[in-house]
Amino acid sequence: MTTNRGQFGSRLGFIFAAAGSAVGLGNIWGFPTQAASNGGAAFLLVYLILAFALAYPVLMAELILGRYTHGNSVAALSGIARGPVTKVIGTSTGLLGILVASMILSFYGIVAGWMLGYTVAYPLGVLGANDAANWLTGFTIPRNLILMGIFMLMTIAIIMGGVKEGIERWSSRLMPTLIITLIALAAYVLTLEGAMTGLRVYLIPDFSKIFSSQLILSALGSAFFSLSLGVGTMLVYGSYISDKEHLPSIGAQVALIDVGIAVLAGFLILPVMYVAAERGVEIFSASGALLSEDTLILTVLPELFATMGTVGIALATAFFFLMTIAALTSSISILEVPVAFIVERFQWSRKQAALVAGGLIASLSAVIILDFERLFGAVIALSTRYGQPLLGLLLCVFVGWVWQRNTLLAELQKNDPEVANGLFWRIWPVYVRFVCPVIIAVIFYRSLV
Ligand code: PHE
């Protein structure tokens, strides 16, 4: 395989990078309110079970395959093919992954740009630059384009630095900052009037809601998005792990951190919403559901911060900073997918590849911004509702059915000679062969009808 590839310098560095990819806007934007509207702790329980019983096995499939081939996603999938037909399917799956990854980054970059804008707008408002602050938070085409462009340049700059000096270094700086900011924010918010009501809504289980199949499907969908599965991000990160590392346990740590942060975000978001309600901010939609996603982040929270004076400004700045960091450690992992492919397939320099791939994706974002109403939601649905599950399915079929069992076992034995007698080897291969493909196929079918 390719020589001179980057490699993560330490186990912790890898964990920060992979957890950084997993922990993103999805965890804070979507999970907490979804939990609150769907049975609170009962939803949490379903989410935990799905994350470990289904998303974790797929994560392991990506990590193991990546490390085995030490190559980009296209090389990895075509590398384990058994003949010309599976080779073509493997190559196409890898390329489709790159396409879907690019689509995800194209909408992610727009949202992340908004987060960046809000982070800067609050301090600017304090300094009296109200026009600038209003421009940064107003929904206009020039503002959307410029902020997306700046965010994409940040992403490109980190990826240009390489695996160790770029991805690992920045993830190791940003992830601890994210965790500390999140805990500090949650701790403060929990002291405010109304917070306990939010906590109750979050933590009191309502089991009547969790038996709806719709709910289980949406929990699985968010577990997949949240763990960055299907598009090759984890595969490519896995390809930079040293052969000395014990994959099943580092994979489990990454999944634990991702789920842990989603749960922790619930301790911030739900209390915050009920603090807002206490202060007269509307937190329910006309249909009685909790407001969520963009309305939550861009309307409810700013209205709440506005009632809090100086403290509100500090809180708002910290909150949007948190969102920006979460987005950045995810966006770099997405850009790495096409970049690794271009560098290895066409022998371009990493800098060139990052600029060209990042530039093309930013152009796609620009097209979305110019026709926002029509394209934004469509690109999200196409990439996350259809693209990710379909790719996850193909991946499981490849790892479960095409890849020779002996080579797979040999890969795991590299650092764990006893693996064949362990629990992981007894359960995981069966899961990837049968359980995961069937369940993903069901979700996929359901999302089509
Ligand atoms: N996991 C990221 C989040 O939760 C999003 C993501 C999806 C990142 C796919 C990489 C690949 O926001």
XYZ file of C-alpha atoms and ligand atoms in Angstrom:
461
model
C 0.000 0.000 0.000
C 0.962 3.641 -0.157
C 4.019 4.646 1.778
C 4.491 7.971 3.547
C 0.919 8.028 4.709
C 0.163 10.019 7.793
C -0.462 8.263 11.082
C -1.935 9.347 14.374
C 0.853 9.903 16.871
C -0.951 8.499 19.893
C -3.984 6.543 20.908
C -5.445 9.563 22.681
C -4.848 11.676 19.588
C -6.872 9.227 17.534
C -9.653 9.131 20.105
C -9.894 12.927 20.157
C -9.943 13.033 16.355
C -12.547 10.285 15.901
C -14.687 11.540 18.776
C -14.272 15.031 17.316
C -15.673 13.768 14.039
C -18.575 12.075 15.774
C -19.434 14.907 18.137
C -20.847 17.622 15.959
C -23.846 19.786 15.339
C -25.930 16.590 15.337
C -25.304 15.971 19.028
C -26.336 19.408 20.243
C -28.665 20.509 17.443
C -30.818 17.418 17.228
C -30.452 14.851 19.966
C -31.605 16.653 23.148
C -34.890 17.965 21.769
C -35.600 14.720 20.002
C -35.211 12.979 23.342
C -37.451 15.461 25.114
C -40.281 15.130 22.594
C -40.067 11.355 22.447
C -40.351 10.009 25.951
C -37.290 11.562 27.637
C -35.131 8.948 29.329
C -37.012 6.202 27.495
C -35.747 7.596 24.181
C -32.307 7.869 25.670
C -32.406 4.201 26.510
C -33.421 3.230 22.970
C -30.726 5.495 21.590
C -28.086 3.904 23.815
C -29.125 0.396 22.852
C -29.116 1.232 19.144
C -25.829 3.072 19.329
C -24.098 0.084 20.875
C -25.969 -2.774 19.230
C -26.017 -1.356 15.694
C -23.958 1.737 15.146
C -20.928 0.412 17.032
C -20.630 -2.725 14.827
C -20.706 -0.553 11.697
C -18.129 1.785 13.210
C -15.919 -1.242 13.846
C -16.388 -2.419 10.262
C -15.076 0.938 9.024
C -12.171 1.109 11.453
C -10.989 -2.446 10.844
C -11.275 -2.189 7.075
C -9.474 1.143 7.085
C -6.630 -0.104 9.175
C -6.269 -3.327 7.227
C -5.798 -1.577 3.894
C -4.128 1.584 5.236
C -5.657 3.319 2.262
C -8.414 5.753 1.300
C -12.011 4.569 1.144
C -12.013 3.669 -2.553
C -8.737 1.736 -2.275
C -9.993 -0.047 0.843
C -13.281 -1.205 -0.630
C -11.831 -2.288 -3.939
C -8.853 -3.823 -2.109
C -10.909 -6.517 -0.428
C -12.857 -7.418 -3.580
C -12.687 -11.030 -4.720
C -13.127 -10.557 -8.437
C -13.884 -7.987 -11.152
C -17.556 -7.597 -10.201
C -16.981 -6.937 -6.527
C -14.109 -4.654 -7.493
C -16.400 -2.452 -9.547
C -19.002 -2.425 -6.773
C -16.329 -1.634 -4.166
C -14.900 1.225 -6.220
C -18.373 2.636 -6.886
C -19.296 2.405 -3.208
C -16.137 4.281 -2.257
C -16.794 6.976 -4.852
C -20.421 7.288 -3.815
C -19.192 7.742 -0.238
C -16.977 10.611 -1.374
C -19.920 12.202 -3.149
C -22.220 11.884 -0.136
C -19.468 13.140 2.198
C -19.099 16.197 -0.028
C -22.830 16.834 0.065
C -22.854 16.569 3.850
C -19.992 19.046 4.117
C -21.729 21.422 1.715
C -24.700 21.948 4.039
C -22.663 21.513 7.217
C -20.379 24.376 6.145
C -23.358 26.720 5.778
C -24.716 25.948 9.249
C -21.239 26.107 10.782
C -20.797 29.539 9.169
C -23.907 30.759 11.012
C -22.457 29.456 14.285
C -19.248 31.333 13.600
C -21.226 34.490 12.851
C -23.140 34.332 16.136
C -19.926 33.654 18.102
C -18.410 36.891 16.833
C -21.630 38.921 16.796
C -22.198 38.931 20.561
C -18.834 40.419 21.572
C -19.104 42.906 18.672
C -22.474 44.027 20.027
C -20.860 44.750 23.389
C -18.217 46.848 21.689
C -20.973 48.929 20.127
C -20.565 47.577 16.606
C -24.275 46.888 16.308
C -24.441 47.144 12.540
C -21.770 44.506 12.157
C -23.446 42.292 14.749
C -26.798 42.581 12.984
C -25.207 41.813 9.652
C -23.590 38.678 11.090
C -26.873 37.342 12.429
C -29.210 38.467 9.631
C -30.154 35.929 7.005
C -28.718 37.384 3.791
C -26.956 35.824 0.831
C -23.674 37.792 1.200
C -23.455 36.976 4.906
C -24.177 33.278 4.304
C -21.582 33.136 1.539
C -18.848 34.934 3.438
C -19.271 33.027 6.703
C -19.421 29.678 4.903
C -16.284 30.682 2.981
C -14.401 31.548 6.184
C -15.420 28.315 7.857
C -14.384 26.284 4.826
C -11.017 28.036 4.766
C -10.484 27.055 8.404
C -11.336 23.452 7.534
C -9.024 23.471 4.514
C -6.163 25.003 6.522
C -6.320 22.236 9.144
C -6.483 19.470 6.539
C -3.500 20.967 4.711
C -1.507 20.411 7.906
C -1.821 16.636 7.574
C -2.912 13.849 9.896
C -0.663 14.527 12.843
C 0.039 18.227 12.566
C -3.424 19.145 11.336
C -6.187 16.739 12.330
C -4.662 15.286 15.485
C -3.203 18.508 16.793
C -6.368 20.527 16.316
C -8.725 17.823 17.562
C -6.616 17.416 20.699
C -6.873 21.149 21.344
C -10.501 21.596 20.461
C -12.117 18.525 22.040
C -11.074 19.261 25.637
C -12.167 22.886 25.095
C -15.529 21.637 23.877
C -16.043 19.313 26.836
C -15.073 21.967 29.396
C -17.292 24.608 27.773
C -20.218 22.207 27.654
C -19.889 21.191 31.310
C -19.441 24.785 32.478
C -22.484 25.958 30.521
C -24.663 23.093 31.785
C -23.530 23.628 35.384
C -24.419 27.315 35.229
C -27.751 26.837 33.494
C -28.827 24.214 36.033
C -28.748 26.889 38.747
C -31.339 29.059 36.966
C -35.063 29.282 37.599
C -36.954 26.751 35.468
C -33.984 24.466 34.825
C -35.337 21.681 37.002
C -38.512 21.449 34.944
C -36.341 20.886 31.883
C -34.361 18.248 33.678
C -37.542 16.448 34.634
C -38.797 16.461 31.045
C -35.452 15.047 29.970
C -35.038 12.390 32.604
C -38.476 11.084 33.492
C -39.078 8.150 31.156
C -42.340 7.834 29.275
C -42.253 4.297 27.951
C -45.528 4.646 26.072
C -43.687 6.561 23.357
C -40.765 4.291 22.651
C -42.612 1.462 21.014
C -43.428 3.442 17.912
C -41.418 2.129 14.989
C -41.090 5.659 13.652
C -39.256 6.624 16.785
C -36.885 3.687 16.670
C -36.082 4.451 13.061
C -35.359 8.074 13.757
C -33.182 7.162 16.748
C -31.188 4.822 14.532
C -30.865 7.443 11.822
C -29.484 9.933 14.294
C -27.114 7.356 15.766
C -25.703 6.797 12.268
C -25.342 10.485 11.506
C -23.910 11.103 14.928
C -21.205 8.451 14.629
C -20.257 9.770 11.149
C -20.968 6.391 9.541
C -21.301 5.240 5.949
C -19.403 7.897 4.053
C -15.886 6.702 4.823
C -14.799 9.189 7.503
C -14.203 6.531 10.122
C -12.670 4.237 7.534
C -10.136 6.884 6.559
C -9.385 7.776 10.193
C -8.995 4.037 10.862
C -6.442 3.843 8.081
C -4.193 6.176 10.090
C -4.235 4.033 13.248
C -1.115 2.131 14.168
C -1.208 -1.669 13.931
C -0.386 -1.828 17.619
C -3.744 -0.495 18.748
C -6.570 -2.705 19.938
C -9.417 -1.625 17.676
C -12.492 -3.018 19.474
C -11.647 -1.094 22.619
C -10.745 2.207 20.965
C -13.887 1.987 18.850
C -15.913 1.491 22.013
C -14.300 4.524 23.614
C -15.155 6.690 20.627
C -18.776 5.506 20.690
C -18.963 6.122 24.437
C -17.658 9.670 24.135
C -20.071 10.458 21.310
C -23.079 9.131 23.172
C -21.830 10.660 26.428
C -21.627 14.116 24.890
C -25.067 13.812 23.317
C -26.441 12.894 26.749
C -24.500 15.718 28.379
C -25.845 18.178 25.817
C -29.309 17.182 27.037
C -28.350 18.505 30.471
C -27.750 21.859 28.833
C -30.411 22.163 26.143
C -33.508 20.974 28.019
C -32.879 23.097 31.109
C -32.048 26.068 28.868
C -35.383 25.746 27.095
C -37.386 25.728 30.298
C -35.354 28.625 31.677
C -36.367 30.448 28.506
C -40.022 29.460 29.010
C -39.835 30.833 32.567
C -38.782 34.160 31.054
C -41.631 34.283 28.607
C -39.922 32.880 25.511
C -42.148 30.590 23.424
C -40.665 27.072 23.379
C -43.524 25.100 21.860
C -44.682 25.113 18.260
C -48.326 25.555 17.296
C -48.746 21.768 17.334
C -47.530 21.592 20.928
C -44.149 19.992 20.169
C -40.952 21.405 21.604
C -39.230 23.731 19.168
C -36.072 22.149 17.835
C -33.181 22.372 15.407
C -32.792 25.712 13.646
C -35.670 27.450 15.456
C -34.261 26.302 18.780
C -30.705 27.385 18.088
C -31.364 30.534 16.075
C -34.546 31.871 17.707
C -35.232 30.461 21.179
C -31.668 30.679 22.457
C -30.937 34.230 21.229
C -34.255 35.364 22.752
C -33.257 33.784 26.052
C -29.776 35.305 26.011
C -31.343 38.700 25.332
C -33.233 38.543 28.646
C -30.027 37.960 30.621
C -27.992 41.148 30.174
C -24.218 40.837 30.333
C -24.341 37.245 31.555
C -26.436 36.457 28.493
C -23.738 37.821 26.207
C -21.048 35.719 27.862
C -23.271 32.643 27.735
C -24.210 33.210 24.115
C -20.608 33.662 23.057
C -19.580 30.477 24.890
C -22.496 28.533 23.442
C -21.912 29.475 19.802
C -18.181 28.978 20.256
C -18.982 25.454 21.445
C -21.100 24.838 18.353
C -18.365 26.171 16.069
C -15.744 23.867 17.593
C -18.056 20.876 17.407
C -18.643 21.650 13.728
C -14.973 22.175 12.920
C -13.731 18.849 14.318
C -16.449 17.157 12.238
C -15.922 19.132 9.044
C -12.216 18.291 8.905
C -13.039 14.595 9.096
C -15.413 14.952 6.158
C -12.953 16.869 3.987
C -10.288 14.243 4.721
C -12.340 11.642 2.787
C -11.929 13.206 -0.692
C -8.469 14.545 0.140
C -7.077 11.122 1.096
C -8.480 9.737 -2.142
C -7.036 12.466 -4.369
C -3.612 12.356 -2.726
C -3.299 8.591 -3.025
C -4.981 8.060 -6.351
C -3.583 10.995 -8.320
C -0.406 11.624 -6.321
C -1.288 15.267 -5.705
C 0.205 17.111 -2.788
C -2.033 17.259 0.272
C -2.176 21.071 0.091
C -3.319 21.048 -3.499
C -5.876 18.322 -2.855
C -7.292 20.129 0.187
C -7.620 23.387 -1.725
C -9.270 21.836 -4.762
C -11.635 19.496 -2.879
C -12.479 22.180 -0.301
C -12.966 24.738 -3.071
C -15.322 22.474 -5.018
C -17.384 21.704 -1.933
C -17.554 25.407 -1.041
C -18.844 26.071 -4.571
C -21.568 23.519 -3.980
C -22.412 25.315 -0.715
C -22.581 28.579 -2.657
C -25.068 27.072 -5.103
C -27.193 25.915 -2.156
C -27.064 29.380 -0.591
C -28.189 31.005 -3.834
C -31.213 28.713 -4.088
C -31.652 28.050 -0.386
C -35.368 27.302 -0.161
C -35.201 24.601 -2.770
C -31.802 23.038 -2.174
C -30.909 23.163 1.530
C -33.449 20.657 2.821
C -33.146 18.510 -0.283
C -29.368 18.086 0.044
C -29.726 17.197 3.733
C -32.406 14.600 3.012
C -30.580 13.120 0.056
C -27.281 12.736 1.872
C -28.376 11.793 5.387
C -31.730 10.068 4.916
C -30.877 8.106 1.790
C -27.122 8.275 1.215
C -25.828 7.307 4.639
C -28.040 4.260 5.288
C -27.504 2.947 1.761
C -23.747 3.263 2.071
C -23.829 1.708 5.539
C -25.646 -1.247 4.055
C -23.136 -1.682 1.237
C -20.309 -1.440 3.721
C -21.726 -4.193 5.929
C -22.239 -6.425 2.903
C -18.641 -5.865 1.887
C -17.132 -6.464 5.281
C -19.532 -9.273 6.174
C -19.723 -11.183 2.898
C -16.980 -10.161 0.510
C -14.018 -9.807 2.814
C -12.338 -13.131 3.540
C -12.886 -14.136 7.113
C -9.322 -15.272 7.630
C -7.760 -11.979 6.614
C -10.270 -10.163 8.768
C -9.365 -12.317 11.740
C -5.659 -11.903 11.028
C -6.110 -8.125 11.098
C -7.627 -8.282 14.568
C -4.990 -10.750 15.756
C -2.236 -8.243 15.045
C -2.478 -6.881 18.541
C -4.708 -9.453 20.194
C -3.679 -13.070 19.463
C -6.543 -14.338 21.621
C -9.233 -12.405 19.777
C -10.761 -15.543 18.219
C -11.821 -16.784 21.654
C -13.226 -13.450 22.802
C -16.731 -12.088 22.919
C -16.117 -9.571 20.135
C -15.252 -12.193 17.545
C -18.143 -14.391 18.587
C -20.728 -11.663 18.130
C -19.510 -8.971 15.785
C -19.046 -10.913 12.483
C -22.576 -12.308 12.715
C -23.899 -8.850 13.384
C -22.184 -7.302 10.399
C -23.268 -10.153 8.133
C -26.892 -10.470 9.106
C -28.285 -8.121 11.696
C -26.922 -4.787 10.478
C -27.757 -5.206 6.779
C -31.299 -6.336 7.527
C -32.032 -3.517 9.921
C -30.475 -0.885 7.699
C -32.435 -2.242 4.746
C -35.615 -1.857 6.769
C -34.784 1.753 7.623
C -33.911 2.456 4.052
C -37.147 0.959 2.828
C -39.126 2.899 5.415
C -37.476 6.159 4.432
C -38.483 5.550 0.818
C -42.142 4.849 1.438
N -21.139 13.183 13.249
C -21.288 14.539 12.846
C -22.330 15.225 13.757
O -22.875 14.640 14.644
C -21.701 14.682 11.413
C -20.950 13.856 10.421
C -21.632 13.009 9.555
C -19.560 13.911 10.342
C -20.957 12.227 8.642
C -18.877 13.105 9.421
C -19.571 12.285 8.557
O -22.628 16.368 13.588
